[in-house]
Coordinates of C-alpha atoms and ligand atoms in Angstrom, one line a residue:
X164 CA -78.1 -137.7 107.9
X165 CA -78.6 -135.8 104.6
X166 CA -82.0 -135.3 103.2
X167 CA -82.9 -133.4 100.3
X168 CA -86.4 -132.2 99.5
X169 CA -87.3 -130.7 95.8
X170 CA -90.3 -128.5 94.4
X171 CA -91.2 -127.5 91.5
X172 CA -95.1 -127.2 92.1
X173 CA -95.3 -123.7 90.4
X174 CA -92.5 -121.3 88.7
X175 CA -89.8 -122.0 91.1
X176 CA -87.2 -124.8 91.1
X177 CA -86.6 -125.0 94.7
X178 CA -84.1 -127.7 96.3
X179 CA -82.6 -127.7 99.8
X180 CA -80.8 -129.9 102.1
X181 CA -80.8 -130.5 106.2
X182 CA -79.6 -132.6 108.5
X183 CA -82.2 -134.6 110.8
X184 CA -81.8 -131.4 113.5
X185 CA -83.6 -129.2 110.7
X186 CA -80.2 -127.6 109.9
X187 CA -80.5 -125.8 106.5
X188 CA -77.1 -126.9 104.8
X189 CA -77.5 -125.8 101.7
X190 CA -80.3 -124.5 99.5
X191 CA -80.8 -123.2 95.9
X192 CA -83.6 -121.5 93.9
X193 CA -84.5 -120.3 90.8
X194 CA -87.4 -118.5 89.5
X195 CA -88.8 -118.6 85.8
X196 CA -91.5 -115.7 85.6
X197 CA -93.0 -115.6 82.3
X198 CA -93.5 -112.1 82.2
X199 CA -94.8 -111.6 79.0
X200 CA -97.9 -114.1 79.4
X201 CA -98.4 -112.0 82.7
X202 CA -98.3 -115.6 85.0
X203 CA -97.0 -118.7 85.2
X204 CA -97.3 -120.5 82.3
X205 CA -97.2 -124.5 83.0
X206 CA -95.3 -125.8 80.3
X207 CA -92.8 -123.3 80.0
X208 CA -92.2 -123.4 83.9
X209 CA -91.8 -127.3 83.2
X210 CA -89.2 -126.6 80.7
X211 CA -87.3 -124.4 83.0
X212 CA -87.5 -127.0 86.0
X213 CA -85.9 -129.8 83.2
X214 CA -83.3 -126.8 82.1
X215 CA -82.1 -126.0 85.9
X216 CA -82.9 -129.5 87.9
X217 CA -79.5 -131.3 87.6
X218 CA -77.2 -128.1 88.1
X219 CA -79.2 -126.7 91.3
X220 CA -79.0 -130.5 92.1
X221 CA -75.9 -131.0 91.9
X222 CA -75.0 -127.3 93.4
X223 CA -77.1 -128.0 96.7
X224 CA -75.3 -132.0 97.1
X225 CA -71.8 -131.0 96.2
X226 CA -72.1 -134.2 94.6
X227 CA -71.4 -136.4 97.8
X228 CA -74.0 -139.1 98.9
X229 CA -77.4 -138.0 100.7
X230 CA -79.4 -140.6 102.8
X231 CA -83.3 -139.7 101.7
X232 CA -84.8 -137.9 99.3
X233 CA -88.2 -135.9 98.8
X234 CA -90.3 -134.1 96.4
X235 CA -93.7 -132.1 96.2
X236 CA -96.1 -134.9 94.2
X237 CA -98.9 -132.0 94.3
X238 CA -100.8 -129.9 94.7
X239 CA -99.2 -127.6 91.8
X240 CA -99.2 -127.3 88.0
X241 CA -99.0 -131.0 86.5
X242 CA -96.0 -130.5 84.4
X243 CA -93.4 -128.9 86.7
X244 CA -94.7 -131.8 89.2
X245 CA -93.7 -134.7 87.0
X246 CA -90.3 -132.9 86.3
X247 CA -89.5 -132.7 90.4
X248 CA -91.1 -136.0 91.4
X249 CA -89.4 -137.8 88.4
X250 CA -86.0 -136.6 89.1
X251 CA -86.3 -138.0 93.1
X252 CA -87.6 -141.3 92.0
X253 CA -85.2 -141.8 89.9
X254 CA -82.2 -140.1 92.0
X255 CA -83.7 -142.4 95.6
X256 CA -84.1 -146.4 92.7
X257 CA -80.3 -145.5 91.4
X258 CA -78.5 -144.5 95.0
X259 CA -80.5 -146.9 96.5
X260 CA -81.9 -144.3 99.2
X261 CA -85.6 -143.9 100.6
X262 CA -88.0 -141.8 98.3
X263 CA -90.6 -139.4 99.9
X264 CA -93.5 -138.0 97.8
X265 CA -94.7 -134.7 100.0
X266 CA -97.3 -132.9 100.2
X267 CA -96.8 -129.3 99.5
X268 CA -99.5 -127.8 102.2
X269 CA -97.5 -130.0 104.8
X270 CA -94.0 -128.7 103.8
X271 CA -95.5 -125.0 104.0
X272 CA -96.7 -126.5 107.9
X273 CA -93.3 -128.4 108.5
X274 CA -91.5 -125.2 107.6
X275 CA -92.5 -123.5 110.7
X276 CA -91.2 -126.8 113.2
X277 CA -93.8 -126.1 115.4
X278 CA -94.4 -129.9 117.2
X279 CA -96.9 -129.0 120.1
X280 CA -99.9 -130.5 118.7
X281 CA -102.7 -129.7 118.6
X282 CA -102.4 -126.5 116.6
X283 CA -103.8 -124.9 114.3
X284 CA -102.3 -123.5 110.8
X285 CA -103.9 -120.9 108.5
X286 CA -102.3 -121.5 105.1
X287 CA -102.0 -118.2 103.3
X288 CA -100.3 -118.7 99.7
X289 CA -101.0 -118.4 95.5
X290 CA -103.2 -121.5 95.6
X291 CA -104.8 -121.5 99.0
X292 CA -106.2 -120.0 102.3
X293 CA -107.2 -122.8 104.0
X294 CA -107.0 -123.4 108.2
X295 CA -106.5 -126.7 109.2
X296 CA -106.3 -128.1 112.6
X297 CA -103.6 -129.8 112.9
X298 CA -104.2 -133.3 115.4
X299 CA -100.6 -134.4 115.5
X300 CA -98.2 -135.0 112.4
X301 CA -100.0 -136.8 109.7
X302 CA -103.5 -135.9 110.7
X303 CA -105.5 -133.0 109.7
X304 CA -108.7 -131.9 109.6
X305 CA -109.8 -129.0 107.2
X306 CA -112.1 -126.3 108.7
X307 CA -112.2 -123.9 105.8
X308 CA -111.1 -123.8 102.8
X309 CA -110.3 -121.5 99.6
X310 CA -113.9 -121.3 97.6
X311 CA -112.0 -119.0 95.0
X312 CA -109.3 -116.4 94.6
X313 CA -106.7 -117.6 97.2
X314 CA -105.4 -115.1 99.3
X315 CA -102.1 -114.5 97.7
X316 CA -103.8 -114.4 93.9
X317 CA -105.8 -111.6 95.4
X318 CA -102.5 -110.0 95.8
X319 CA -101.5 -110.5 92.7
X320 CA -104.4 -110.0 90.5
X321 CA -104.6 -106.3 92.3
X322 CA -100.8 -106.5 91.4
X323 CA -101.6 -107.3 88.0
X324 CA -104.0 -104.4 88.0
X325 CA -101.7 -101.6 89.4
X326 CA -99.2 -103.0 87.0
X327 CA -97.1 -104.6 90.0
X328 CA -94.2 -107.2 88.9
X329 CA -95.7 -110.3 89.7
X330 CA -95.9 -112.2 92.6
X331 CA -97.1 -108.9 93.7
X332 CA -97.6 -109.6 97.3
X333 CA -94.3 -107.8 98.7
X334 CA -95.0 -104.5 96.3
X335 CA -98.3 -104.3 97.8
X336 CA -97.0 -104.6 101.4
X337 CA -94.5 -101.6 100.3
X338 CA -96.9 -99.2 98.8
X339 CA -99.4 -100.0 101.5
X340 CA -96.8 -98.2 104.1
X341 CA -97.1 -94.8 102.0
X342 CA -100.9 -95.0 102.1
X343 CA -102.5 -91.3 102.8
X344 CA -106.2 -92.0 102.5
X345 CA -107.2 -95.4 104.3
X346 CA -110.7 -96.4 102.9
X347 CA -112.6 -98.6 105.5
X348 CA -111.3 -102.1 105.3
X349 CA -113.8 -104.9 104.5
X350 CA -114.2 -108.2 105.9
X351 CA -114.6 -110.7 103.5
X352 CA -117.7 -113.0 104.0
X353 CA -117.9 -111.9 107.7
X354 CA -119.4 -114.3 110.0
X355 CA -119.2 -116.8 108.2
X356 CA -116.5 -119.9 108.5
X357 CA -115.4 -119.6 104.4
X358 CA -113.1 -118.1 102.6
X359 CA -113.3 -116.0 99.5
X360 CA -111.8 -112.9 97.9
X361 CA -113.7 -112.3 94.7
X362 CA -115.9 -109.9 96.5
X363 CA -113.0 -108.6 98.1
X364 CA -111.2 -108.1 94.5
X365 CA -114.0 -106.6 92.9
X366 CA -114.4 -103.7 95.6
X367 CA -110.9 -103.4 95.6
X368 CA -110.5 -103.1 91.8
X369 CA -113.8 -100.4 91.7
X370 CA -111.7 -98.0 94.6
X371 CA -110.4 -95.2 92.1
X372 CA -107.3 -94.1 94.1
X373 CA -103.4 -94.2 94.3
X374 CA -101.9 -97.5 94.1
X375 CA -100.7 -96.5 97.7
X376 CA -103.9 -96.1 99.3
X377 CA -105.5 -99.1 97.2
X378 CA -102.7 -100.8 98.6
X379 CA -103.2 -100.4 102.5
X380 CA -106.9 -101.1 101.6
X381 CA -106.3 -104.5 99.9
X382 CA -104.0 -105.7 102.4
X383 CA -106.3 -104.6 105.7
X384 CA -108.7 -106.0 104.5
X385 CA -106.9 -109.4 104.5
X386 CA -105.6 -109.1 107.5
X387 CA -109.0 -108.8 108.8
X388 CA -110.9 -111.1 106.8
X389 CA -108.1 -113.7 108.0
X390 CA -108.2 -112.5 111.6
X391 CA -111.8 -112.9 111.9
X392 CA -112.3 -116.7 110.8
X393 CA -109.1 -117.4 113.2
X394 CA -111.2 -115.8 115.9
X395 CA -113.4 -118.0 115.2
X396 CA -111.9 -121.0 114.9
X397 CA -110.5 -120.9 118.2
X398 CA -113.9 -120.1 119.6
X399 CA -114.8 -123.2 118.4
X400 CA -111.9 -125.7 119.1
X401 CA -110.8 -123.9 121.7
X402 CA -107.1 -124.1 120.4
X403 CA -104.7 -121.4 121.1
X404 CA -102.1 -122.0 119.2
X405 CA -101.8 -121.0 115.4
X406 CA -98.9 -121.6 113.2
X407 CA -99.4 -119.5 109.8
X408 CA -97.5 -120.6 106.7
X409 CA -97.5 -119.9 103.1
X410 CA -95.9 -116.9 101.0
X411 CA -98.5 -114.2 102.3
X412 CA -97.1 -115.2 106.2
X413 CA -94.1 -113.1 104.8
X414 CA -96.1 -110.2 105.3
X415 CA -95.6 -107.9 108.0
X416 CA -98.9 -106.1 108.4
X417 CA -100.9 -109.0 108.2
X418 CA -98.7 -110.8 110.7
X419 CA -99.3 -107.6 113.0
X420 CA -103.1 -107.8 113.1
X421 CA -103.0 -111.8 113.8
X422 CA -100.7 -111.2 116.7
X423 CA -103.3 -109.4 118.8
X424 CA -105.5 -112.6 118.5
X425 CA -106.0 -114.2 121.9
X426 CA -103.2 -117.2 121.1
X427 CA -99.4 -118.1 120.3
X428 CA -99.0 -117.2 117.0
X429 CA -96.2 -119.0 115.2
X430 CA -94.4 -118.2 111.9
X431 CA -91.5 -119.7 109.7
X432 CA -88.7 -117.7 109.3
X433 CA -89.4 -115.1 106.7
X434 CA -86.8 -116.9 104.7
X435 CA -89.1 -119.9 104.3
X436 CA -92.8 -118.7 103.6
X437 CA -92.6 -118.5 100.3
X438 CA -91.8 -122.3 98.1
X439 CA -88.1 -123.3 98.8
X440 CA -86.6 -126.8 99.0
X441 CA -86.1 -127.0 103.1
X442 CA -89.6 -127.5 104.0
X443 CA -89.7 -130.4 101.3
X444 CA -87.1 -131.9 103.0
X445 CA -88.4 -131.3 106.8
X446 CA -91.5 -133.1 105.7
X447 CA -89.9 -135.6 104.3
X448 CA -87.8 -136.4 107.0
X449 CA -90.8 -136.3 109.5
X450 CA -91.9 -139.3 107.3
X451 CA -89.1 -141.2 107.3
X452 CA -88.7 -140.7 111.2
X453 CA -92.3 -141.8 111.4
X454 CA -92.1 -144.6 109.0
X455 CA -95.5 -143.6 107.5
X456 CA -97.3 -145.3 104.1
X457 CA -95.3 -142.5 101.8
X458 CA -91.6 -143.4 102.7
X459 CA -90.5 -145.2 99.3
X460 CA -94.0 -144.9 98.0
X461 CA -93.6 -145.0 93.8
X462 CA -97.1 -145.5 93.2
X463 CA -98.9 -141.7 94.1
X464 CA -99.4 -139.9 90.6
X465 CA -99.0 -136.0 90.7
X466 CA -101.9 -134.1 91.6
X467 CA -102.8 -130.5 90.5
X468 CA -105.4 -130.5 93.8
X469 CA -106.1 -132.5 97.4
X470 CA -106.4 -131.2 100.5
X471 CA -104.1 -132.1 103.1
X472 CA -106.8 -133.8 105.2
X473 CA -106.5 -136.3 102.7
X474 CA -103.1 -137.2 103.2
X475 CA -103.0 -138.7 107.0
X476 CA -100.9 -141.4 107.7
Ligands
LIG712 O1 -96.3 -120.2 99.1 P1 -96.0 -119.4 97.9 O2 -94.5 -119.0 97.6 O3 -96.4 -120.2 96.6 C1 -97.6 -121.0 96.5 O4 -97.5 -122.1 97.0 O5 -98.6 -120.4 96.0 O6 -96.9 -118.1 97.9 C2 -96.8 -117.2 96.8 C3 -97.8 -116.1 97.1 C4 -97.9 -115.1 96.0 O7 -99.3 -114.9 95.7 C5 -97.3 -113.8 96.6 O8 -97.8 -112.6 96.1 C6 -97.6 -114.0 98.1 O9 -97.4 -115.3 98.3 N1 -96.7 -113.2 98.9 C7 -97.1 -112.1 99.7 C8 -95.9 -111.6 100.3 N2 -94.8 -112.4 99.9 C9 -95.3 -113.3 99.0 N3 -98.3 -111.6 99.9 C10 -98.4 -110.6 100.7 N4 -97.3 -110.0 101.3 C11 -96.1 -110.5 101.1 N5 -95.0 -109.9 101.7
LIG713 ZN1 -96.5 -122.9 98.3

C-alpha cells in the first residue's frame, strides 16, 4: 500500500510516502523563508506551495499509482492550507483513492509510532507547547496548553534578536554549547500547570551578554520550564510514558534534561521533528486502518487553530 501525506501548514512544502509498515519510501521538502519580511509571510508561502506542489508531487510518486492520500487541513496559516488540502482532494476524486484531512498536532504524535496507550505527548513546536494525554488513537485530552509565545517562537524571536537565521532553534542549540557564563535558568510560570514564554522572552531579551551565554540561558530555561509541568503531569495521571514531538524535540539539551524524568521518554527520529510529509501520511493511514469519520471526509474547511482534543474519532 502507498500512502502519501502532504503539508503545507507553514513555509514548507512537505510530501512523503510509506508503505502501511511506516516505511519512509520516499520524501521531498522544500522551504520558502522570506527572509527579508524576517518570517513567514502567508501569502507568499502559499505562492511557493502552488509553484513547488506538482513537481515535489510528482518527484516523491514517480508518477505510479498510490492507494490513499492525506493532507494537514489545519492548524497552520490559511493560505498554504488550502493549496495542500486542495491538491489531495482533487488528486484522491480524480484516481478514485480515499482522501484523509489530518490534523497536524496528530502527525507531529504519529511521527514518533509510539502505540502503547495511554501516553502522554508534550508538543514542542513554532505554534505550540501543548501536553496532551493521549487515551488511545483518536482520543485526546488537553492538559495544558500554549497561553502565548510557543516554545519554538521563543527560540526564534531570541533568534530574531541575536540576528539568528530564522527558524533559529538549531543556532541557539549551537551557541548554547560555547556558553562561558551560565546565568540561573528560570522556570517559566513555576508551579503552575500552563505554559507561557513571554516572561521567559522578556528576561531573556534584558540579559546583556554574548549570544553564547544568552543562548545556554534561553534554552535551560526551556528545558526546565518543560521538565517541570511533565513532572507534574505525571504526578497527576500517574502516566509514565511521554512521547515528545514537534521541531524543538530535535534538540539535544532539552531532550537531555527530560530524560532524567521518572518515565520512558520517547522521540521521533531527529529526521522527523520538524514538518515533513511522513507523519502526514502515518496519520493518515492510522485513519484509514481505523476507518474513522475523516477517511474521505470533503466537508472539513481549513483551520488556522483547534486543538487536537477536538478532533477524536
Ligand atoms: O514542528 P515545526 O517544524 O513547525 C511547526 O509546526 O511549528 O517546528 C518549528 C520550530 C521552530 O520554532 C524552530 O526554531 C524549532 O522548531 N526548532 C528547534 C530546533 N529545531 C527546530 N528549537 C530548538 N532546538 C532545535 N534543535
Ligand atoms: Zn509542526
Amino acid at each position: 500500500m502507498k500512502c502519501v501525506g502532504i503539508d503545507t501548514s507553514c513555509d514548507d512544502t512537505a510530501i512523503g510516502m510509506i508503505d502501511e509498515n511506516r516505511n519512509i519510501i520516499a520524501e521531498e521538502k522544500m522551504s520558502l523563508f522570506c527572509g527579508k519580511y524576517g518570517g513567514v509571510v502567508p501569502e507568499l508561502a502559499a505562492r511557493n506551495h502552488l509553484n513547488y506542489i506538482d513537481k515535489l508531487f510528482m518527484e516523491v510518486t514517480g508518477g505510479e499509482k498510490i492507494d490513499l492520500i492525506g493532507a494537514t487541513v489545519g492548524p497552520g496559516l490559511l493560505p498554504g492550507l488550502v493549496v495542500g488540502s486542495q491538491f489531495a482532494k482533487t488528486y484522491a476524486n480524480l484516481m478514485n483513492i480515499p482522501f484523509v484531512p489530518v490534523h497536524h498536532l496528530e502527525g507531529h504524535i504519529e511521527a514518533a509510532g509510539y502505540k502503547n496507550y495511554p501516553f502522554i505527548a508534550l508538543l514542542i513546536s513554532g505554534g505550540h507547547s501543548d501536553i496532551y494525554i493521549c487515551h488511545e488513537f483518536g482520543k485526546y485530552e488537553l492538559m495544558i496548553k500554549t497561553l502565548d509565545d510557543a516554545a519554538g517562537e521563543v527560540f526564534d524571536k531570541i533568534g530574531r534578536n541575536l540576528q539568528l537565521p530564522f527558524p533559529s532553534g538549531p543556532y541557539i542549540e549551537q551557541l548554547a554549547k560555547n556558553a562561558t557564563i551560565y546565568h540561573e535558568p528560570m522556570v517559566a510560570m513555576k508551579g503552575q500547570l500552563a505554559f507561557s514564554f513571554s516572561g521567559l522572552k522578556t528576561k531573556t531579551l534584558r540579559i546583556n551578554d554574548t549570544p553564547e551565554n544568552i543562548s545556554w540561558f534561553l534554552q535551560e530555561s526551556i528545558a526546565l520550564t518543560l521538565k517541570e509541568k511533565l513532572s507534574m503531569i505525571i504526578e497527576r495521571t500517574n502516566i509514565h510514558k511521554i512521547v515528545v514531538c514537534g521541531g524543538v524535540s530535535a534538540n539535544l539539551t532539552i531532550r537531555n534534561h527530560l530524560n532524567s524524568l521518572n518515565a520512558e521518554l520517547i522521540y521521533p527520529p531527529l529526521s522527523l521533528c520538524a514538518d515533513n510529509g511522513p507523519m502526514i501520511a502515518f496519520a493518515a493511514y492510522e485513519h484509514y486502518k481505523h476507518q474513522t469519520k475523516y477517511v474521505n471526509n470533503y466537508n472539513i474547511p481549513e483551520f488556522s487553530r483547534m486543538s487536537l482534543s477536538e478532533w477524536n474519532i
